C-alpha positions as CSV (number, residue, x, y, z in Angstrom):
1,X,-58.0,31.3,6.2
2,X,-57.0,34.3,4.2
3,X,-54.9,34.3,1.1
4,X,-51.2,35.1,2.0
5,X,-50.7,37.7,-0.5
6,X,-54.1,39.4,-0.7
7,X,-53.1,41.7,2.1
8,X,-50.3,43.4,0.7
9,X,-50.7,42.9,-3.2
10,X,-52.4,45.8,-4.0
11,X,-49.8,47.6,-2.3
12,X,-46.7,46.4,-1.0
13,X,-43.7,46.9,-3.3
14,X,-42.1,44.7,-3.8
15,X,-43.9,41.6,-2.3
16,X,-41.7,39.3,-0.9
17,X,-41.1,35.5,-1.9
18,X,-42.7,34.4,1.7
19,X,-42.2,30.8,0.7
20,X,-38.7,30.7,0.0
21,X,-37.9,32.9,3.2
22,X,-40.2,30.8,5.5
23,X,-37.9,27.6,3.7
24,X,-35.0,29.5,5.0
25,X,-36.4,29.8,8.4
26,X,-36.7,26.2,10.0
27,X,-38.4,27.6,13.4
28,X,-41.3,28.0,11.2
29,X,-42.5,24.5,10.8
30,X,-42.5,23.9,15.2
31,X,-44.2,27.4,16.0
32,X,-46.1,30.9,14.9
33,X,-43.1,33.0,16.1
34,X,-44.9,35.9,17.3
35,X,-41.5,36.7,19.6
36,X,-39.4,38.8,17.0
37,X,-39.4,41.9,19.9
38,X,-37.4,39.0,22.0
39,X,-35.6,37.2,19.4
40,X,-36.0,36.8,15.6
41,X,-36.2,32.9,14.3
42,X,-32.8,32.8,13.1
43,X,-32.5,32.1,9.1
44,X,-30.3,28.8,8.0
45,X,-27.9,31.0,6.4
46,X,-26.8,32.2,9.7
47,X,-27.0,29.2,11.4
48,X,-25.3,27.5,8.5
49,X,-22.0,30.3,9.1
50,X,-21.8,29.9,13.1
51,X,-21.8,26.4,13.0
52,X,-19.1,26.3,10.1
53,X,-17.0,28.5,12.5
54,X,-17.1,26.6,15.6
55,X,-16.3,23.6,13.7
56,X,-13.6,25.0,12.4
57,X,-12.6,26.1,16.1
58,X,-13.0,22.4,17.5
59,X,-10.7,21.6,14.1
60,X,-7.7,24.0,14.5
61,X,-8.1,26.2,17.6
62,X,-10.3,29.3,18.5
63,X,-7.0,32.0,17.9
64,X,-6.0,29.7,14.4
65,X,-10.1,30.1,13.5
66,X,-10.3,33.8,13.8
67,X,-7.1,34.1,12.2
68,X,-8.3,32.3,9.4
69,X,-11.5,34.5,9.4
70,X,-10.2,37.7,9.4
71,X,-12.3,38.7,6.6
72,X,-15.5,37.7,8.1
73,X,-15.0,39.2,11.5
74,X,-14.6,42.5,9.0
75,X,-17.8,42.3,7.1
76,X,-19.4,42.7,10.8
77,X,-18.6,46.1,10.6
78,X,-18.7,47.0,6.6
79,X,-22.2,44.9,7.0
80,X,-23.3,47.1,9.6
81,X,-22.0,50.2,8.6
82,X,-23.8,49.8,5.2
83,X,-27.2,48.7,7.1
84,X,-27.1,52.5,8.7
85,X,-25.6,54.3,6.0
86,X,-22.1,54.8,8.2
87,X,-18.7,53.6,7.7
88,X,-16.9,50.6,9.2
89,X,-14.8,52.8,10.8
90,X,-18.0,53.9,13.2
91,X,-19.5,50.3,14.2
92,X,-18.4,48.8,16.9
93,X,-19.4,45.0,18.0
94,X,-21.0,44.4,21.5
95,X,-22.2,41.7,23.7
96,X,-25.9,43.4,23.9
97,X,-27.4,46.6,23.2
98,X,-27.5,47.5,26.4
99,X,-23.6,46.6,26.6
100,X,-23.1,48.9,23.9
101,X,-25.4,51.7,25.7
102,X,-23.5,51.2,29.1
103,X,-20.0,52.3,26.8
104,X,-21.4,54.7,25.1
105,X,-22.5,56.4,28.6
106,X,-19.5,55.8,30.1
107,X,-17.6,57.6,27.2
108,X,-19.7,60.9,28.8
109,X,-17.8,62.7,31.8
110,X,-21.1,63.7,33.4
111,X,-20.6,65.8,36.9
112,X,-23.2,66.9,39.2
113,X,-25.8,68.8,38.1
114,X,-25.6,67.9,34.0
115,X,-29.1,67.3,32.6
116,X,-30.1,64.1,30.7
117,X,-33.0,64.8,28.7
118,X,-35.0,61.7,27.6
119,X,-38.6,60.8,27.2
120,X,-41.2,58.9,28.8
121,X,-41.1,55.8,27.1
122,X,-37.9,55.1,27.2
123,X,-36.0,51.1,27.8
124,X,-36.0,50.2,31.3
125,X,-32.3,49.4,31.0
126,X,-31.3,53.2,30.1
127,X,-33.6,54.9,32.8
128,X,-31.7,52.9,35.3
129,X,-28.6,53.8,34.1
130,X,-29.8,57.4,34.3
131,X,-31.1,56.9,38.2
132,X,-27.6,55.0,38.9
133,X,-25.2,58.3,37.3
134,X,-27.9,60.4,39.1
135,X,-27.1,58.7,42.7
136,X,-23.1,59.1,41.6
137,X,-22.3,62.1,40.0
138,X,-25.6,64.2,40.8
139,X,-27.0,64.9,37.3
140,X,-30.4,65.7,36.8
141,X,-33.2,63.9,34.7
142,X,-35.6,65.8,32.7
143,X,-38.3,63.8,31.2
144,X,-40.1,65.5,27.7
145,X,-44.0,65.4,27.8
146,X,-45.7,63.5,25.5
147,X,-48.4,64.4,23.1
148,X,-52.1,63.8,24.1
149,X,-52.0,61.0,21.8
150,X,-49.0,59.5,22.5
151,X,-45.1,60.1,21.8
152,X,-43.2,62.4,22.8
153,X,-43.9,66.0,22.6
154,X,-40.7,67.4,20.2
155,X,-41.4,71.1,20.5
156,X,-42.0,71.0,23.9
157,X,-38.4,68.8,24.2
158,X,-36.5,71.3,22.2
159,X,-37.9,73.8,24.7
160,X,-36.0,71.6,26.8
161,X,-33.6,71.7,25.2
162,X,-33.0,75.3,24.8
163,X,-33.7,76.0,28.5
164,X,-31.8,73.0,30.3
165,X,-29.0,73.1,27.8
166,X,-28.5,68.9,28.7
167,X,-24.8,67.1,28.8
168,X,-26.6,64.3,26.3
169,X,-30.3,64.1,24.6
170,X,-31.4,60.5,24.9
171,X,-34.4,58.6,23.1
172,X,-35.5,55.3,22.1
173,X,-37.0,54.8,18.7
174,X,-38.9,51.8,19.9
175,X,-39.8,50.8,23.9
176,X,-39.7,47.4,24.5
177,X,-43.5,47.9,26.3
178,X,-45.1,49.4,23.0
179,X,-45.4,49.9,19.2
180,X,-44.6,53.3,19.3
181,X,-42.1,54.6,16.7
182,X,-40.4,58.3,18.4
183,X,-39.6,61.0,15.8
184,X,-36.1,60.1,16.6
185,X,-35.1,62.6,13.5
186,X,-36.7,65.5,14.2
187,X,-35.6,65.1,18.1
188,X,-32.0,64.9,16.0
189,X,-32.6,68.4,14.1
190,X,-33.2,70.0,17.3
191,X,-29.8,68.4,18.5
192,X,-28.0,69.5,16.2
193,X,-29.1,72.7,15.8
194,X,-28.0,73.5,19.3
195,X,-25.2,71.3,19.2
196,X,-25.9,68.5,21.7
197,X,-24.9,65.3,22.2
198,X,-28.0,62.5,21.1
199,X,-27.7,58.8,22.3
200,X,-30.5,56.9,20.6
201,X,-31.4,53.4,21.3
202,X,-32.7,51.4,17.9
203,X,-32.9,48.0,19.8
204,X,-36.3,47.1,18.3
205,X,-36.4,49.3,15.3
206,X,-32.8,47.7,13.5
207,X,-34.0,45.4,11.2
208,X,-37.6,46.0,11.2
209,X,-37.1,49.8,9.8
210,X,-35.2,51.8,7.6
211,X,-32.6,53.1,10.2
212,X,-30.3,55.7,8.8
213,X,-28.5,57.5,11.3
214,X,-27.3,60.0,9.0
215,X,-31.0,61.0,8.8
216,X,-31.2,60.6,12.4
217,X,-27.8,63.2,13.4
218,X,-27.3,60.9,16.2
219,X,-23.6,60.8,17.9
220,X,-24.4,57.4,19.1
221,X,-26.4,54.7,18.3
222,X,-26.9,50.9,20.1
223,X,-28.7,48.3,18.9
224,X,-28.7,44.5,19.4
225,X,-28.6,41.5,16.3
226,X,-31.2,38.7,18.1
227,X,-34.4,40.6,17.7
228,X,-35.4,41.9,13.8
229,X,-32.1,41.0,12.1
230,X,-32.5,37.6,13.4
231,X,-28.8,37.3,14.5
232,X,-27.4,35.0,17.7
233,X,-28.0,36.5,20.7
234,X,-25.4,37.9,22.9
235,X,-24.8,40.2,19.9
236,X,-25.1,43.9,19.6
237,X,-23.3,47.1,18.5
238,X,-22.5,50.6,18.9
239,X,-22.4,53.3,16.3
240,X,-20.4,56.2,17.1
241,X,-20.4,59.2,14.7
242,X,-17.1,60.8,13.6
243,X,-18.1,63.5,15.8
244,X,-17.4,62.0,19.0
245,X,-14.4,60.0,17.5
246,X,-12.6,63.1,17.1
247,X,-13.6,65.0,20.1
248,X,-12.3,61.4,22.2
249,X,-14.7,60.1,23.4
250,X,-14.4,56.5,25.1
251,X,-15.1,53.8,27.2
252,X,-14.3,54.3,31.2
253,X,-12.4,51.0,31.0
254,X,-10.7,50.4,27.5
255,X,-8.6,47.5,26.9
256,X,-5.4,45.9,24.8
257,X,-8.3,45.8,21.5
258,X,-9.2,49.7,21.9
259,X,-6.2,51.5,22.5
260,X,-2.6,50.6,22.5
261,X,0.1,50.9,25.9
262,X,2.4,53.1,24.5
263,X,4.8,53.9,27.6
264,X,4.4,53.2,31.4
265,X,2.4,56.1,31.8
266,X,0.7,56.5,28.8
267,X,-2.0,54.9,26.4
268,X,-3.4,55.8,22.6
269,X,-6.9,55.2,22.0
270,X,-8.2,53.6,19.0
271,X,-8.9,56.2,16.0
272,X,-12.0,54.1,15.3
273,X,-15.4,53.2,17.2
274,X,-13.2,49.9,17.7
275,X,-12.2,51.9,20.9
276,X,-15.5,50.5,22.3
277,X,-14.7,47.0,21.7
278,X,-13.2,44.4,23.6
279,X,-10.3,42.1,22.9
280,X,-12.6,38.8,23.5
281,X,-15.3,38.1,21.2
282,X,-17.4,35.1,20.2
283,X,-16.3,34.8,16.9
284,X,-18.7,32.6,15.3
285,X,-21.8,35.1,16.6
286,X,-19.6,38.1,15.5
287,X,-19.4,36.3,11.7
288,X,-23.1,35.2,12.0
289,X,-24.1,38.2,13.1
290,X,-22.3,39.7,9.7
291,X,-24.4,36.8,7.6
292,X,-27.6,37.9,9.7
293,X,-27.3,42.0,8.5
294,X,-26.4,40.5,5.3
295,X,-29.6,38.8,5.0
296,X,-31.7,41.5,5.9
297,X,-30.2,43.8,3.5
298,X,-30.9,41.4,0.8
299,X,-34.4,40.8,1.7
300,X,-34.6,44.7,1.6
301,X,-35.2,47.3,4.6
302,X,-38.2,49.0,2.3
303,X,-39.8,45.6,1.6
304,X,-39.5,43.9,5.5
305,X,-40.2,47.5,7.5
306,X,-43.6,47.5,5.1
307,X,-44.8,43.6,5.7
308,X,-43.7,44.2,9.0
309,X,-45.9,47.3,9.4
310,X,-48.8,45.6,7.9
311,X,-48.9,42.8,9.3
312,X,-48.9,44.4,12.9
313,X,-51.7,46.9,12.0
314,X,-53.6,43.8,11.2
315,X,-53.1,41.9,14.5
316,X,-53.6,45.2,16.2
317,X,-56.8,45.7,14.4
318,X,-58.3,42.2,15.2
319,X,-57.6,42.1,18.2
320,X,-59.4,45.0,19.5
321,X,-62.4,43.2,18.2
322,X,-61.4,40.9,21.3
323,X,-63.6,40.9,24.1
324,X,-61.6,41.5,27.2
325,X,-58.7,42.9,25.2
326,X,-57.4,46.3,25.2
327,X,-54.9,47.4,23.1
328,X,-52.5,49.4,24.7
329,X,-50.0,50.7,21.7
330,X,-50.9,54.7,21.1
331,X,-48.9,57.1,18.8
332,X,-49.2,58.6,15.5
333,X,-47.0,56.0,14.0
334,X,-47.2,52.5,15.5
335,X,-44.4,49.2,14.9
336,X,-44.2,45.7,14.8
337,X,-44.9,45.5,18.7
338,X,-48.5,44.6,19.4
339,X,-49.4,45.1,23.3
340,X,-52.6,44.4,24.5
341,X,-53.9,44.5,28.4
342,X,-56.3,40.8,28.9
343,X,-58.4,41.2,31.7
344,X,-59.6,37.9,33.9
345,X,-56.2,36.0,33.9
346,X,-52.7,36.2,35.6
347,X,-49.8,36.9,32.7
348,X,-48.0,33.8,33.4
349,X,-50.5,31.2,32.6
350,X,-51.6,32.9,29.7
351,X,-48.5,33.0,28.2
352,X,-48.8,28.8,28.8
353,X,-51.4,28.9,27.4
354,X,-50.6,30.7,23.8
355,X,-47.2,28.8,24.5
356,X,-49.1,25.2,24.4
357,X,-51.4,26.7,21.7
358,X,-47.3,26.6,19.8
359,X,-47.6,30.8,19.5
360,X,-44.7,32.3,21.1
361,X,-45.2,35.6,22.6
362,X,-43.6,37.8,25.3
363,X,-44.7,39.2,28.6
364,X,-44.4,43.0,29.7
365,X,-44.7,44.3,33.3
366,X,-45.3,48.1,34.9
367,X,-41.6,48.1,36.1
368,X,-40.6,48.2,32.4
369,X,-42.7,51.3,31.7
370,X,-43.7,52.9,34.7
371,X,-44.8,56.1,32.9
372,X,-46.8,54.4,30.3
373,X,-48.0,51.3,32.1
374,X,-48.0,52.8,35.7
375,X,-48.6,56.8,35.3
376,X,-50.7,56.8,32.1
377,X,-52.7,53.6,31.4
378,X,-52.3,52.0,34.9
379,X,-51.7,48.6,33.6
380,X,-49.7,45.9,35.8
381,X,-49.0,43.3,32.4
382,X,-49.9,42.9,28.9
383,X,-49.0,40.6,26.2
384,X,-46.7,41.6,23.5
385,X,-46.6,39.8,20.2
386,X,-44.3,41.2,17.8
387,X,-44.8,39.6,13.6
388,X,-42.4,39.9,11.5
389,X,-41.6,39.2,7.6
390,X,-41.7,36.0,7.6
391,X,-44.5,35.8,9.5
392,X,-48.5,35.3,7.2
393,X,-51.6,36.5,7.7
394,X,-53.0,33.1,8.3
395,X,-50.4,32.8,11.4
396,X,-52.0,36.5,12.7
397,X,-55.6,35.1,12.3
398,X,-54.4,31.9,14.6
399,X,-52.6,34.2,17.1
400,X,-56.2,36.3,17.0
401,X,-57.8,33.0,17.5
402,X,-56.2,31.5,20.2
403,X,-56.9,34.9,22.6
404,X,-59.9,35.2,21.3
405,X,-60.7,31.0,22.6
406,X,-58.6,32.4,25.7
407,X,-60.3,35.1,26.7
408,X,-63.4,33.3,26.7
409,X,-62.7,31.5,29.5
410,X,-61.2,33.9,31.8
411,X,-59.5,32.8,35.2
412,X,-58.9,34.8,38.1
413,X,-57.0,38.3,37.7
414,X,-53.2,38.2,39.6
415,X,-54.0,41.1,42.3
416,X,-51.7,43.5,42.9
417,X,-50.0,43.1,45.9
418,X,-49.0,39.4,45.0
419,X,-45.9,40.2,43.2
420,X,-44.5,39.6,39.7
421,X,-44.1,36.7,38.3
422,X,-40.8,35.6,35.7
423,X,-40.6,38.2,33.2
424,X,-39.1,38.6,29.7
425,X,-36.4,41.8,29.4
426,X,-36.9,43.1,26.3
């Protein structure tokens, strides 16, 4: 068993008190969360402010709470806002990242034969959202090449870009199928310097990166609290830049929260992203969510997106020592997503078997990346484990371990006409 800090002390700056934030984390005495990609363990801070909510719900009433917590429901978006170098006035809270990205697509009056440019590894989620406005309205999808060692090709997309001239540039920083970390800034340049709208999904790199989205020069930006910043799930947000604010862009179906019924015939939008919200919310995820950002901010971005990093390129390393293991994650810049193809055993009981082992890990499938898994690597599952800050390097040596014992007894491979088994989203 390795020495916890002889990883990163030569390097890391500043190394993190790993004790005291695996104290703060009581998920970390039942398992070795290797999960983060799906959900972060959530830290007792948080769960300490949700609970204090809904008791005070059960004490007074749900409207009296809120009222009472008016405050709180407003560091969401200061907390937020601060997280991406924005303003409050730019966040606005959803149920799910892919919530947020359905509203911000629906703010776009796409008509037939408008261009969405995107890439090849993109979320499942927003490539069907692409196919379903393509069957409605008749736009056209242009996928950017990738480079021959993975990621996407950024020249060759602002070719794209300057020949298709697209209604809206879409990327995700981070797939949910791989470690690869997009350029999503210099894909922004481009975008701005021909002045077109950029939609970027930062559901897995929010909390596990420095994500500034000034940097980025993206008009929109969704994201989700349960996975890095180890929020509640059911929580999420949208960022929309001033940019689209102004120019009036919102939801296809607003409500009594984002704009106000000014005459029979007539409505005024919201002068904030708050146009994007909803009057409902779960307030005591909305406040924990607030406590969750908080947290992560005062861990620090620079410190948790360089354990993070490290600890990843460890497991990634170790495991292609792995007999029967292949890892699967390619790009010139890799995150805390670990995937890894297992040859001689169906995904399901695998994941039982890390799962009994007490290392939680997550399942993806070639329907959630059918360029990468299907066109490029022809894979049909793999294994993703996903460390994060908390996480040690004596938990990545177990997780190594256990495949490694795994894959040494190999049982018979799933084949490929007998269909997929229960699979993990994100």
């Amino acid at each position: 068993m390795r020495n916890e800090n002889s990883a990163f002390a030569a390097t890391a700056e500043p190394l993190l008190d790993i004790e005291t934030l695996r104290a703060e984390t009581p998920g970390c005495e039942k398992v070795v969360h290797f999960n983060n990609a799906g959900c972060g363990l959530i830290a007792s801070p948080v769960l300490e402010t949700m609970l204090g909510h809904l008791r005070l719900e059960a004490e007074i009433g749900g409207y009296e709470a809120a009222a009472l917590r008016t405050e709180n429901v407003a560091a969401f978006h200061a907390e937020t806002a601060a997280l991406l170098n924005a303003e409050a006035r730019n966040i606005a809270f959803a149920g799910s990242a892919t919530h947020a990205y359905a509203n911000a697509l629906s703010a776009i009056p796409f008509q037939a034969g408008d261009v969405i440019l995107t890439t090849r590894n993109d979320f499942i989620s927003n490539q069907i959202a692409f196919l379903a406005l393509r069957r409605r309205f008749g736009v056209r999808i242009v996928h950017a090449p990738d480079l021959p060692e993975g990621g996407v090709d950024v020249e060759a997309m602002a070719a794209l870009m300057r020949g298709e001239r697209p209604r809206l540039v879409a990327a995700t920083q981070i797939p949910t199928n791989s470690g690869l970390i997009q350029p999503v800034a210099e894909i922004g340049r481009y975008c701005r310097e021909y002045d077109l709208l950029y939609l970027v999904d930062a559901c897995q790199s929010v909390g596990q990166l420095e994500v500034d989205v000034t940097e980025i020069g993206c008009d929109f930006l969704t994201a989700t609290c349960r996975k890095f910043l180890r929020g509640p799930r059911a929580t999420g947000f949208l960022y929309a830049s001033d940019r689209v604010l102004a120019q009036g862009y919102e939801p296809l179906f607003i409500d009594m929260h984002g704009a106000r019924w000014t005459a029979p015939e007539e409505y005024q939008t919201a002068a904030t992203a708050r146009r994007f919200e909803e009057w409902e919310m779960p307030y005591a995820a909305v406040i924990g969510s607030a406590e969750a950002v908080r947290y992560a901010r005062g861990v620090g971005l620079p410190a948790i997106a360089d354990r993070a990093a490290r600890l990843s390129a460890d497991l990634r390393k170790l495991l292609a020592g792995v007999p029967n293991v292949r890892v699967l994650d390619r790009g010139a810049r890799l995150g805390a997503l670990v995937t890894v193809a297992v040859e001689g055993w169906e995904p399901e009981p695998f994941k039982q078997a890390l799962d009994a082992r007490g290392v939680n890990s997550a399942l993806s499938f070639r329907e959630f990346a059918q360029f990468d898994f299907g066109v490029d690597q022809d894979v049909d599952w793999a294994l993703r484990l996903s460390p994060h800050y908390y996480n040690t390097a004596a938990e990545v040596d177990a997780v190594v371990d256990a495949v490694r014992e795994l894959t040494w007894t190999p049982r018979p491979a799933r084949s490929r006409s007998s269909g997929t088994p229960g699979r993990t989203r994100r």
